[in-house]
mmCIF file of N, CA and C in Angstrom:
data_model
loop_
_atom_site.group_PDB
_atom_site.id
_atom_site.type_symbol
_atom_site.label_atom_id
_atom_site.label_comp_id
_atom_site.label_asym_id
_atom_site.label_seq_id
_atom_site.Cartn_x
_atom_site.Cartn_y
_atom_site.Cartn_z
ATOM 1 N N UNK A 1 -73.059 -2.904 -40.688
ATOM 2 C CA UNK A 1 -73.739 -3.903 -40.319
ATOM 3 C C UNK A 1 -72.717 -4.824 -39.202
ATOM 4 N N UNK A 2 -73.223 -5.491 -38.229
ATOM 5 C CA UNK A 2 -72.982 -6.416 -37.501
ATOM 6 C C UNK A 2 -71.578 -7.004 -37.650
ATOM 7 N N UNK A 3 -71.280 -7.547 -38.585
ATOM 8 C CA UNK A 3 -69.766 -8.277 -39.070
ATOM 9 C C UNK A 3 -68.879 -6.987 -39.500
ATOM 10 N N UNK A 4 -69.138 -6.107 -40.084
ATOM 11 C CA UNK A 4 -68.097 -4.639 -40.062
ATOM 12 C C UNK A 4 -67.953 -4.285 -38.820
ATOM 13 N N UNK A 5 -68.763 -3.950 -38.406
ATOM 14 C CA UNK A 5 -68.191 -3.640 -37.140
ATOM 15 C C UNK A 5 -67.808 -4.684 -36.019
ATOM 16 N N UNK A 6 -67.906 -6.074 -36.341
ATOM 17 C CA UNK A 6 -66.737 -6.740 -35.278
ATOM 18 C C UNK A 6 -65.267 -6.711 -36.185
ATOM 19 N N UNK A 7 -65.315 -6.995 -37.578
ATOM 20 C CA UNK A 7 -64.172 -6.589 -37.925
ATOM 21 C C UNK A 7 -63.125 -5.524 -37.480
ATOM 22 N N UNK A 8 -63.894 -4.333 -37.378
ATOM 23 C CA UNK A 8 -63.389 -3.090 -37.145
ATOM 24 C C UNK A 8 -63.076 -3.417 -35.562
ATOM 25 N N UNK A 9 -63.415 -4.000 -34.975
ATOM 26 C CA UNK A 9 -63.097 -4.220 -33.257
ATOM 27 C C UNK A 9 -62.276 -4.974 -33.073
ATOM 28 N N UNK A 10 -62.161 -6.231 -34.355
ATOM 29 C CA UNK A 10 -60.922 -6.839 -33.986
ATOM 30 C C UNK A 10 -60.010 -6.476 -34.538
ATOM 31 N N UNK A 11 -59.932 -5.502 -35.568
ATOM 32 C CA UNK A 11 -58.879 -4.736 -36.311
ATOM 33 C C UNK A 11 -58.440 -3.631 -35.259
ATOM 34 N N UNK A 12 -59.220 -3.066 -34.087
ATOM 35 C CA UNK A 12 -58.869 -2.232 -33.433
ATOM 36 C C UNK A 12 -57.939 -2.825 -32.320
ATOM 37 N N UNK A 13 -58.856 -4.234 -31.749
ATOM 38 C CA UNK A 13 -57.841 -4.978 -30.815
ATOM 39 C C UNK A 13 -56.828 -5.342 -31.474
ATOM 40 N N UNK A 14 -56.379 -6.023 -32.632
ATOM 41 C CA UNK A 14 -55.335 -6.330 -33.191
ATOM 42 C C UNK A 14 -54.396 -5.326 -33.304
ATOM 43 N N UNK A 15 -54.553 -4.184 -33.127
ATOM 44 C CA UNK A 15 -53.811 -2.830 -33.094
ATOM 45 C C UNK A 15 -53.697 -2.546 -31.906
ATOM 46 N N UNK A 16 -54.383 -2.557 -31.488
ATOM 47 C CA UNK A 16 -53.739 -2.635 -29.657
ATOM 48 C C UNK A 16 -53.074 -3.701 -29.203
ATOM 49 N N UNK A 17 -53.030 -5.033 -29.576
ATOM 50 C CA UNK A 17 -52.130 -5.969 -29.410
ATOM 51 C C UNK A 17 -50.751 -5.561 -29.850
ATOM 52 N N UNK A 18 -50.748 -5.137 -30.907
ATOM 53 C CA UNK A 18 -49.409 -4.877 -31.542
ATOM 54 C C UNK A 18 -48.803 -3.716 -30.883
ATOM 55 N N UNK A 19 -49.473 -2.557 -30.506
ATOM 56 C CA UNK A 19 -48.949 -1.428 -29.851
ATOM 57 C C UNK A 19 -48.430 -2.217 -28.429
ATOM 58 N N UNK A 20 -49.332 -3.522 -27.697
ATOM 59 C CA UNK A 20 -48.958 -3.671 -26.634
ATOM 60 C C UNK A 20 -47.612 -4.353 -26.440
ATOM 61 N N UNK A 21 -47.754 -5.146 -27.565
ATOM 62 C CA UNK A 21 -46.446 -6.143 -27.981
ATOM 63 C C UNK A 21 -45.276 -5.248 -28.060
ATOM 64 N N UNK A 22 -45.196 -3.991 -29.022
ATOM 65 C CA UNK A 22 -44.143 -3.078 -29.055
ATOM 66 C C UNK A 22 -44.027 -2.684 -27.614
ATOM 67 N N UNK A 23 -45.083 -1.962 -27.108
ATOM 68 C CA UNK A 23 -44.752 -1.521 -25.912
ATOM 69 C C UNK A 23 -43.654 -2.703 -24.721
ATOM 70 N N UNK A 24 -43.992 -3.835 -25.023
ATOM 71 C CA UNK A 24 -43.878 -4.808 -24.161
ATOM 72 C C UNK A 24 -42.152 -4.969 -24.369
ATOM 73 N N UNK A 25 -41.948 -4.909 -25.983
ATOM 74 C CA UNK A 25 -40.415 -4.858 -26.465
ATOM 75 C C UNK A 25 -39.938 -4.097 -25.883
ATOM 76 N N UNK A 26 -40.370 -2.662 -25.884
ATOM 77 C CA UNK A 26 -39.556 -1.363 -25.190
ATOM 78 C C UNK A 26 -39.238 -1.946 -23.898
ATOM 79 N N UNK A 27 -40.355 -1.845 -23.483
ATOM 80 C CA UNK A 27 -39.797 -2.345 -21.541
ATOM 81 C C UNK A 27 -38.943 -3.395 -21.413
ATOM 82 N N UNK A 28 -38.731 -4.632 -22.324
ATOM 83 C CA UNK A 28 -37.695 -5.432 -22.100
ATOM 84 C C UNK A 28 -36.516 -5.165 -22.355
ATOM 85 N N UNK A 29 -36.615 -4.023 -23.814
ATOM 86 C CA UNK A 29 -35.139 -3.701 -23.743
ATOM 87 C C UNK A 29 -34.406 -2.884 -22.650
ATOM 88 N N UNK A 30 -35.504 -2.526 -22.325
ATOM 89 C CA UNK A 30 -35.009 -0.956 -21.052
ATOM 90 C C UNK A 30 -34.645 -1.907 -20.120
ATOM 91 N N UNK A 31 -35.446 -2.741 -19.645
ATOM 92 C CA UNK A 31 -34.946 -3.614 -18.258
ATOM 93 C C UNK A 31 -34.044 -4.354 -19.008
ATOM 94 N N UNK A 32 -33.416 -4.931 -19.855
ATOM 95 C CA UNK A 32 -32.092 -5.491 -20.257
ATOM 96 C C UNK A 32 -31.037 -4.439 -20.252
ATOM 97 N N UNK A 33 -31.116 -3.174 -21.143
ATOM 98 C CA UNK A 33 -30.098 -2.127 -20.823
ATOM 99 C C UNK A 33 -29.998 -1.680 -19.242
ATOM 100 N N UNK A 34 -31.133 -1.718 -18.844
ATOM 101 C CA UNK A 34 -31.174 -1.675 -16.892
ATOM 102 C C UNK A 34 -30.014 -2.290 -16.288
ATOM 103 N N UNK A 35 -30.356 -3.642 -16.500
ATOM 104 C CA UNK A 35 -29.639 -4.692 -15.977
ATOM 105 C C UNK A 35 -28.224 -4.873 -16.248
ATOM 106 N N UNK A 36 -28.086 -4.450 -17.805
ATOM 107 C CA UNK A 36 -26.288 -4.234 -18.269
ATOM 108 C C UNK A 36 -26.030 -2.925 -17.490
ATOM 109 N N UNK A 37 -26.664 -1.992 -17.342
ATOM 110 C CA UNK A 37 -25.669 -0.627 -16.598
ATOM 111 C C UNK A 37 -25.760 -1.405 -14.876
ATOM 112 N N UNK A 38 -26.258 -2.255 -14.673
ATOM 113 C CA UNK A 38 -26.483 -2.593 -12.779
ATOM 114 C C UNK A 38 -25.027 -3.266 -13.157
ATOM 115 N N UNK A 39 -25.141 -4.317 -13.746
ATOM 116 C CA UNK A 39 -23.809 -5.258 -14.000
ATOM 117 C C UNK A 39 -22.678 -4.515 -13.819
ATOM 118 N N UNK A 40 -22.783 -3.310 -15.112
ATOM 119 C CA UNK A 40 -21.383 -2.378 -15.275
ATOM 120 C C UNK A 40 -20.967 -1.888 -13.811
ATOM 121 N N UNK A 41 -21.928 -1.309 -13.369
ATOM 122 C CA UNK A 41 -22.077 -0.543 -12.106
ATOM 123 C C UNK A 41 -21.293 -1.340 -11.196
ATOM 124 N N UNK A 42 -22.104 -2.431 -10.957
ATOM 125 C CA UNK A 42 -21.540 -3.712 -9.638
ATOM 126 C C UNK A 42 -19.896 -3.586 -9.932
ATOM 127 N N UNK A 43 -19.614 -4.067 -11.139
ATOM 128 C CA UNK A 43 -18.083 -4.494 -11.933
ATOM 129 C C UNK A 43 -17.045 -3.325 -11.131
ATOM 130 N N UNK A 44 -17.593 -2.226 -11.706
ATOM 131 C CA UNK A 44 -17.090 -1.087 -11.543
ATOM 132 C C UNK A 44 -16.688 -0.511 -9.839
ATOM 133 N N UNK A 45 -17.744 -1.133 -9.428
ATOM 134 C CA UNK A 45 -17.793 -0.762 -7.784
ATOM 135 C C UNK A 45 -16.896 -1.979 -7.086
ATOM 136 N N UNK A 46 -16.876 -3.296 -7.496
ATOM 137 C CA UNK A 46 -16.203 -4.055 -7.060
ATOM 138 C C UNK A 46 -14.999 -4.012 -7.686
ATOM 139 N N UNK A 47 -14.396 -3.384 -8.777
ATOM 140 C CA UNK A 47 -12.981 -3.071 -9.169
ATOM 141 C C UNK A 47 -12.544 -1.938 -8.447
ATOM 142 N N UNK A 48 -13.539 -1.003 -7.872
ATOM 143 C CA UNK A 48 -12.836 0.025 -7.180
ATOM 144 C C UNK A 48 -12.516 -0.466 -5.419
ATOM 145 N N UNK A 49 -13.381 -1.217 -5.154
ATOM 146 C CA UNK A 49 -13.058 -1.848 -3.761
ATOM 147 C C UNK A 49 -11.593 -2.659 -3.787
ATOM 148 N N UNK A 50 -11.982 -3.523 -5.034
ATOM 149 C CA UNK A 50 -10.255 -4.092 -5.089
ATOM 150 C C UNK A 50 -9.088 -3.261 -5.235
ATOM 151 N N UNK A 51 -9.326 -2.145 -5.785
ATOM 152 C CA UNK A 51 -8.102 -0.862 -6.003
ATOM 153 C C UNK A 51 -8.276 -0.854 -4.738
ATOM 154 N N UNK A 52 -8.788 0.095 -4.409
ATOM 155 C CA UNK A 52 -8.878 0.354 -2.489
ATOM 156 C C UNK A 52 -8.304 -0.347 -1.985
ATOM 157 N N UNK A 53 -8.460 -1.758 -1.731
ATOM 158 C CA UNK A 53 -8.325 -2.619 -0.725
ATOM 159 C C UNK A 53 -6.690 -2.802 -1.386
ATOM 160 N N UNK A 54 -6.402 -3.221 -2.304
ATOM 161 C CA UNK A 54 -4.944 -3.123 -3.244
ATOM 162 C C UNK A 54 -4.288 -1.880 -2.434
ATOM 163 N N UNK A 55 -4.524 -0.642 -2.694
ATOM 164 C CA UNK A 55 -3.624 0.761 -2.244
ATOM 165 C C UNK A 55 -3.895 0.429 -0.605
ATOM 166 N N UNK A 56 -4.817 0.276 0.294
ATOM 167 C CA UNK A 56 -4.810 0.164 1.823
ATOM 168 C C UNK A 56 -3.853 -1.006 2.097
ATOM 169 N N UNK A 57 -3.535 -2.058 1.066
ATOM 170 C CA UNK A 57 -2.746 -3.177 1.892
ATOM 171 C C UNK A 57 -1.363 -2.643 1.300
ATOM 172 N N UNK A 58 -1.276 -2.242 0.145
ATOM 173 C CA UNK A 58 0.361 -1.335 -0.163
ATOM 174 C C UNK A 58 0.677 -0.419 0.740
ATOM 175 N N UNK A 59 -0.056 0.048 1.363
ATOM 176 C CA UNK A 59 0.186 1.387 1.993
ATOM 177 C C UNK A 59 0.360 0.888 3.721
ATOM 178 N N UNK A 60 -0.085 -0.082 3.688
ATOM 179 C CA UNK A 60 -0.205 -0.882 5.310
ATOM 180 C C UNK A 60 1.276 -1.723 5.112
ATOM 181 N N UNK A 61 1.790 -2.017 4.202
ATOM 182 C CA UNK A 61 2.684 -2.982 4.023
ATOM 183 C C UNK A 61 4.111 -1.764 4.060
ATOM 184 N N UNK A 62 3.390 -0.570 3.128
ATOM 185 C CA UNK A 62 4.932 0.225 3.488
ATOM 186 C C UNK A 62 4.693 1.104 4.649
ATOM 187 N N UNK A 63 3.768 1.129 5.259
ATOM 188 C CA UNK A 63 4.047 1.612 6.843
ATOM 189 C C UNK A 63 4.524 0.451 7.560
ATOM 190 N N UNK A 64 4.504 -0.737 7.608
ATOM 191 C CA UNK A 64 5.074 -1.511 8.584
ATOM 192 C C UNK A 64 6.544 -1.661 7.935
ATOM 193 N N UNK A 65 7.021 -1.631 6.816
ATOM 194 C CA UNK A 65 8.240 -1.603 6.262
ATOM 195 C C UNK A 65 8.918 -0.470 7.176
ATOM 196 N N UNK A 66 8.452 1.072 7.413
ATOM 197 C CA UNK A 66 9.010 1.587 7.864
ATOM 198 C C UNK A 66 8.818 1.908 9.026
ATOM 199 N N UNK A 67 8.210 1.580 9.951
ATOM 200 C CA UNK A 67 8.108 1.092 11.075
ATOM 201 C C UNK A 67 9.011 -0.042 11.483
ATOM 202 N N UNK A 68 9.318 -0.915 11.116
ATOM 203 C CA UNK A 68 10.561 -1.740 11.484
ATOM 204 C C UNK A 68 11.584 -1.388 11.051
ATOM 205 N N UNK A 69 11.987 -0.716 9.904
ATOM 206 C CA UNK A 69 13.024 0.191 9.845
ATOM 207 C C UNK A 69 13.420 1.197 10.925
ATOM 208 N N UNK A 70 12.432 1.743 11.441
ATOM 209 C CA UNK A 70 12.754 3.053 12.811
ATOM 210 C C UNK A 70 12.944 1.999 13.717
ATOM 211 N N UNK A 71 12.413 0.818 13.913
ATOM 212 C CA UNK A 71 12.819 0.247 15.245
ATOM 213 C C UNK A 71 14.160 -0.545 14.637
ATOM 214 N N UNK A 72 14.284 -1.003 14.010
ATOM 215 C CA UNK A 72 16.131 -1.366 13.761
ATOM 216 C C UNK A 72 17.213 -0.288 14.006
ATOM 217 N N UNK A 73 16.655 0.678 13.564
ATOM 218 C CA UNK A 73 17.350 2.063 13.862
ATOM 219 C C UNK A 73 17.644 2.191 15.368
ATOM 220 N N UNK A 74 16.666 2.538 15.793
ATOM 221 C CA UNK A 74 16.609 2.325 17.570
ATOM 222 C C UNK A 74 17.662 1.681 17.907
ATOM 223 N N UNK A 75 16.904 0.015 17.678
ATOM 224 C CA UNK A 75 17.334 -0.645 18.520
ATOM 225 C C UNK A 75 19.089 -0.285 18.071
ATOM 226 N N UNK A 76 19.405 -0.220 16.830
ATOM 227 C CA UNK A 76 21.243 -0.036 16.782
ATOM 228 C C UNK A 76 21.671 0.942 17.391
ATOM 229 N N UNK A 77 21.010 2.252 17.325
ATOM 230 C CA UNK A 77 21.165 3.149 18.222
ATOM 231 C C UNK A 77 21.563 2.793 19.550
ATOM 232 N N UNK A 78 20.646 2.384 20.159
ATOM 233 C CA UNK A 78 20.112 1.788 21.554
ATOM 234 C C UNK A 78 21.302 0.669 21.753
ATOM 235 N N UNK A 79 21.747 -0.016 21.097
ATOM 236 C CA UNK A 79 22.811 -1.072 21.267
ATOM 237 C C UNK A 79 24.639 -0.259 21.169
ATOM 238 N N UNK A 80 24.502 0.958 20.419
ATOM 239 C CA UNK A 80 25.402 1.752 20.277
ATOM 240 C C UNK A 80 25.593 2.335 21.598
ATOM 241 N N UNK A 81 24.806 3.421 22.120
ATOM 242 C CA UNK A 81 24.894 3.809 23.284
ATOM 243 C C UNK A 81 25.211 2.938 24.413
ATOM 244 N N UNK A 82 24.520 1.873 24.579
ATOM 245 C CA UNK A 82 24.844 0.788 25.516
ATOM 246 C C UNK A 82 26.238 0.441 25.546
ATOM 247 N N UNK A 83 26.957 0.030 24.299
ATOM 248 C CA UNK A 83 28.296 0.062 24.319
ATOM 249 C C UNK A 83 29.159 0.940 24.570
ATOM 250 N N UNK A 84 28.774 2.483 24.027
ATOM 251 C CA UNK A 84 29.552 3.739 24.384
ATOM 252 C C UNK A 84 29.357 3.464 25.922
ATOM 253 N N UNK A 85 28.313 3.111 26.635
ATOM 254 C CA UNK A 85 28.272 3.406 28.313
ATOM 255 C C UNK A 85 29.037 2.623 29.015
ATOM 256 N N UNK A 86 28.857 1.090 28.612
ATOM 257 C CA UNK A 86 29.917 0.188 28.879
ATOM 258 C C UNK A 86 31.298 0.728 28.645
ATOM 259 N N UNK A 87 31.780 1.651 27.810
ATOM 260 C CA UNK A 87 33.169 1.821 27.441
ATOM 261 C C UNK A 87 33.899 3.166 28.712
ATOM 262 N N UNK A 88 32.328 3.800 28.809
ATOM 263 C CA UNK A 88 33.047 5.082 29.363
ATOM 264 C C UNK A 88 32.797 4.407 31.151
ATOM 265 N N UNK A 89 32.251 3.323 31.652
ATOM 266 C CA UNK A 89 32.304 2.479 32.885
ATOM 267 C C UNK A 89 33.434 1.948 32.840
ATOM 268 N N UNK A 90 34.172 1.493 31.982
ATOM 269 C CA UNK A 90 35.324 0.896 32.175
ATOM 270 C C UNK A 90 36.436 1.961 32.044
ATOM 271 N N UNK A 91 36.154 2.896 31.507
ATOM 272 C CA UNK A 91 37.474 4.029 31.563
ATOM 273 C C UNK A 91 37.024 4.590 32.932
ATOM 274 N N UNK A 92 36.052 4.562 33.657
ATOM 275 C CA UNK A 92 35.796 5.439 35.132
ATOM 276 C C UNK A 92 36.418 4.656 36.118
ATOM 277 N N UNK A 93 36.291 3.216 35.943
ATOM 278 C CA UNK A 93 36.678 2.157 36.786
ATOM 279 C C UNK A 93 38.578 2.195 36.675
ATOM 280 N N UNK A 94 38.996 2.366 35.221
ATOM 281 C CA UNK A 94 40.241 2.548 34.941
ATOM 282 C C UNK A 94 41.190 4.051 35.941
ATOM 283 N N UNK A 95 40.534 4.934 35.583
ATOM 284 C CA UNK A 95 40.666 6.307 36.335
ATOM 285 C C UNK A 95 40.469 5.757 38.068
ATOM 286 N N UNK A 96 39.836 5.643 38.445
ATOM 287 C CA UNK A 96 39.651 5.497 39.322
ATOM 288 C C UNK A 96 40.933 4.310 40.336
ATOM 289 N N UNK A 97 41.194 3.578 39.345
ATOM 290 C CA UNK A 97 42.145 2.538 39.844
ATOM 291 C C UNK A 97 43.499 3.465 40.148
ATOM 292 N N UNK A 98 43.209 4.280 38.688
ATOM 293 C CA UNK A 98 44.804 5.192 38.931
ATOM 294 C C UNK A 98 45.141 6.083 39.722
ATOM 295 N N UNK A 99 43.632 6.223 39.809
ATOM 296 C CA UNK A 99 43.625 7.605 41.637
ATOM 297 C C UNK A 99 44.464 6.759 42.623
ATOM 298 N N UNK A 100 43.416 5.518 43.021
ATOM 299 C CA UNK A 100 43.879 4.835 43.756
ATOM 300 C C UNK A 100 45.450 4.703 44.159
ATOM 301 N N UNK A 101 46.090 4.062 42.945
ATOM 302 C CA UNK A 101 47.218 4.069 42.963
ATOM 303 C C UNK A 101 47.998 5.138 43.153
ATOM 304 N N UNK A 102 47.627 6.247 42.230
ATOM 305 C CA UNK A 102 48.122 7.517 42.784
ATOM 306 C C UNK A 102 48.132 8.087 44.107
ATOM 307 N N UNK A 103 47.520 7.787 44.831
ATOM 308 C CA UNK A 103 47.062 8.485 46.202
ATOM 309 C C UNK A 103 47.970 7.385 46.877
ATOM 310 N N UNK A 104 47.748 5.987 46.824
ATOM 311 C CA UNK A 104 49.013 4.976 47.841
ATOM 312 C C UNK A 104 50.037 5.638 47.411
ATOM 313 N N UNK A 105 50.745 5.637 46.108
ATOM 314 C CA UNK A 105 51.687 5.948 46.007
ATOM 315 C C UNK A 105 52.710 7.523 46.698
ATOM 316 N N UNK A 106 51.760 8.265 46.426
ATOM 317 C CA UNK A 106 51.776 9.538 47.582
ATOM 318 C C UNK A 106 51.880 9.417 49.041
ATOM 319 N N UNK A 107 50.756 8.690 49.379
ATOM 320 C CA UNK A 107 50.988 8.509 50.912
ATOM 321 C C UNK A 107 52.560 7.585 51.272
ATOM 322 N N UNK A 108 52.858 6.931 50.819
ATOM 323 C CA UNK A 108 54.208 6.475 50.778
ATOM 324 C C UNK A 108 55.598 7.188 50.520
ATOM 325 N N UNK A 109 55.393 7.978 49.524
ATOM 326 C CA UNK A 109 55.921 9.020 49.716
ATOM 327 C C UNK A 109 56.297 9.988 50.664
ATOM 328 N N UNK A 110 55.157 10.034 51.060
ATOM 329 C CA UNK A 110 54.784 11.293 52.000
ATOM 330 C C UNK A 110 55.226 10.554 53.614
ATOM 331 N N UNK A 111 55.230 8.881 53.911
ATOM 332 C CA UNK A 111 55.591 8.729 54.714
ATOM 333 C C UNK A 111 57.029 8.383 54.752
ATOM 334 N N UNK A 112 57.824 7.987 53.459
ATOM 335 C CA UNK A 112 59.248 8.037 53.347
ATOM 336 C C UNK A 112 59.993 9.339 53.605
ATOM 337 N N UNK A 113 59.312 10.411 53.244
ATOM 338 C CA UNK A 113 59.865 11.710 53.663
ATOM 339 C C UNK A 113 60.325 12.165 54.678
ATOM 340 N N UNK A 114 58.623 11.764 55.430
ATOM 341 C CA UNK A 114 58.515 11.794 57.241
ATOM 342 C C UNK A 114 59.805 11.100 57.806
ATOM 343 N N UNK A 115 59.891 9.939 57.404
ATOM 344 C CA UNK A 115 60.635 9.333 58.062
ATOM 345 C C UNK A 115 62.038 9.528 58.089
ATOM 346 N N UNK A 116 62.292 9.925 56.469
ATOM 347 C CA UNK A 116 64.150 10.680 56.469
ATOM 348 C C UNK A 116 64.289 11.790 57.117
ATOM 349 N N UNK A 117 63.328 12.290 57.378
ATOM 350 C CA UNK A 117 63.355 13.676 57.996
ATOM 351 C C UNK A 117 63.839 13.719 59.791
ATOM 352 N N UNK A 118 63.438 12.678 60.246
ATOM 353 C CA UNK A 118 63.509 12.081 61.730
ATOM 354 C C UNK A 118 64.430 11.645 61.875
#
């Protein structure tokens, strides 16, 4: 009869509603899990980015320190070379003066010998 069919239809609709609720719950859990995985992935990516930035910063700091050390070494070598060059120039000047004095002495002796012969 009509009442029985209505009850069956109501029971069928109630079963479909229950199934829809269960599907909705499964979808909500899946969405929650997916959001959690996305959050974890973002955190991991952020952490990786931070570690990469730290490594890059450390590499940059080390490269700068090495470049500074090399520049300081080069400056020290240049200063040492400049001091050696200055010392050599002084020695050349001293030798030139000694040579001039020796020529002057030799010239005077030659003149004295020439005068003594006459």
